[in-house]
mmCIF file of C-alpha atoms in Angstrom:
data_model
loop_
_atom_site.group_PDB
_atom_site.id
_atom_site.type_symbol
_atom_site.label_atom_id
_atom_site.label_comp_id
_atom_site.label_asym_id
_atom_site.label_seq_id
_atom_site.Cartn_x
_atom_site.Cartn_y
_atom_site.Cartn_z
ATOM 1 C CA PHE A 710 117.497 -44.970 103.082
ATOM 2 C CA LEU A 711 115.893 -48.542 102.833
ATOM 3 C CA VAL A 712 117.315 -49.800 106.214
ATOM 4 C CA SER A 713 115.850 -46.535 107.933
ATOM 5 C CA LEU A 714 112.587 -46.932 106.170
ATOM 6 C CA TYR A 715 112.064 -50.661 107.141
ATOM 7 C CA LYS A 716 112.926 -49.619 110.676
ATOM 8 C CA PHE A 717 110.560 -46.823 110.692
ATOM 9 C CA MET A 718 107.633 -48.899 109.427
ATOM 10 C CA LYS A 719 108.346 -51.706 111.838
ATOM 11 C CA ASP A 720 108.548 -49.339 114.784
ATOM 12 C CA ARG A 721 105.243 -48.180 114.060
ATOM 13 C CA HIS A 722 103.942 -51.477 113.620
ATOM 14 C CA THR A 723 103.172 -51.376 109.921
ATOM 15 C CA PRO A 724 106.322 -53.315 108.430
ATOM 16 C CA ILE A 725 106.944 -53.568 104.763
ATOM 17 C CA GLU A 726 106.391 -57.165 103.990
ATOM 18 C CA ARG A 727 106.902 -56.746 100.235
ATOM 19 C CA ILE A 728 107.960 -53.935 97.838
ATOM 20 C CA PRO A 729 104.449 -52.641 96.453
ATOM 21 C CA HIS A 730 103.706 -52.644 92.536
ATOM 22 C CA LEU A 731 101.743 -50.073 90.645
ATOM 23 C CA GLY A 732 100.627 -51.871 87.730
ATOM 24 C CA PHE A 733 103.064 -54.406 86.875
ATOM 25 C CA LYS A 734 106.005 -52.244 87.861
ATOM 26 C CA GLN A 735 107.706 -52.648 91.099
ATOM 27 C CA ILE A 736 107.806 -49.038 92.995
ATOM 28 C CA ASN A 737 111.096 -47.540 93.568
ATOM 29 C CA LEU A 738 110.738 -46.503 97.390
ATOM 30 C CA TRP A 739 113.420 -43.857 97.058
ATOM 31 C CA LYS A 740 112.032 -42.341 94.145
ATOM 32 C CA ILE A 741 108.410 -42.061 95.441
ATOM 33 C CA TYR A 742 109.751 -40.630 98.601
ATOM 34 C CA LYS A 743 111.783 -38.169 96.585
ATOM 35 C CA ALA A 744 108.814 -37.287 94.408
ATOM 36 C CA VAL A 745 106.509 -36.473 97.297
ATOM 37 C CA GLU A 746 109.246 -34.492 99.217
ATOM 38 C CA LYS A 747 109.728 -32.442 95.970
ATOM 39 C CA LEU A 748 105.948 -31.596 95.955
ATOM 40 C CA GLY A 749 106.049 -30.502 99.354
ATOM 41 C CA ALA A 750 105.633 -33.619 101.576
ATOM 42 C CA TYR A 751 102.806 -35.911 102.572
ATOM 43 C CA GLU A 752 100.398 -33.296 103.987
ATOM 44 C CA LEU A 753 100.821 -30.646 100.950
ATOM 45 C CA VAL A 754 100.562 -33.533 98.361
ATOM 46 C CA THR A 755 97.360 -34.809 99.955
ATOM 47 C CA GLY A 756 95.753 -31.648 100.635
ATOM 48 C CA ARG A 757 96.285 -30.175 97.008
ATOM 49 C CA ARG A 758 95.685 -33.583 95.623
ATOM 50 C CA LEU A 759 98.844 -34.214 93.714
ATOM 51 C CA TRP A 760 99.186 -37.614 94.086
ATOM 52 C CA LYS A 761 98.431 -38.109 90.259
ATOM 53 C CA ASN A 762 101.508 -35.938 89.732
ATOM 54 C CA VAL A 763 103.535 -38.435 91.972
ATOM 55 C CA TYR A 764 102.163 -41.196 89.913
ATOM 56 C CA ASP A 765 103.272 -39.511 86.738
ATOM 57 C CA GLU A 766 106.771 -38.913 88.139
ATOM 58 C CA LEU A 767 106.951 -42.648 88.843
ATOM 59 C CA GLY A 768 106.290 -43.174 85.021
ATOM 60 C CA GLY A 769 102.818 -44.680 85.520
ATOM 61 C CA SER A 770 100.527 -45.570 82.855
ATOM 62 C CA PRO A 771 98.424 -42.301 81.710
ATOM 63 C CA GLY A 772 95.197 -44.218 81.222
ATOM 64 C CA SER A 773 94.863 -45.460 84.700
ATOM 65 C CA THR A 774 91.780 -44.195 86.698
ATOM 66 C CA SER A 775 92.916 -45.115 90.181
ATOM 67 C CA ALA A 776 96.372 -43.961 89.990
ATOM 68 C CA ALA A 777 96.010 -41.157 92.655
ATOM 69 C CA THR A 778 94.393 -43.392 95.154
ATOM 70 C CA CYS A 779 96.878 -46.402 94.588
ATOM 71 C CA THR A 780 99.883 -44.142 94.901
ATOM 72 C CA ARG A 781 98.737 -42.382 97.953
ATOM 73 C CA ARG A 782 97.882 -45.973 99.849
ATOM 74 C CA HIS A 783 101.413 -47.508 98.550
ATOM 75 C CA TYR A 784 103.156 -44.329 100.045
ATOM 76 C CA GLU A 785 101.244 -44.454 103.388
#
């Protein structure tokens, strides 16, 4: 999965230079991908404003006010 992801991102000229973090926790890229897929993929998650659900699925801190936005940006 990671090899394909890194190649995909490099091919679209947005390489992953380092694994993103939410709070002080490194994001498991496979886990975030599967969480978004489970909720219906990027367009549906964005359209239905489900990024907070993805954040919660990743075990994020419940008090974060920017959780949805940060999660979406990291996924993108």
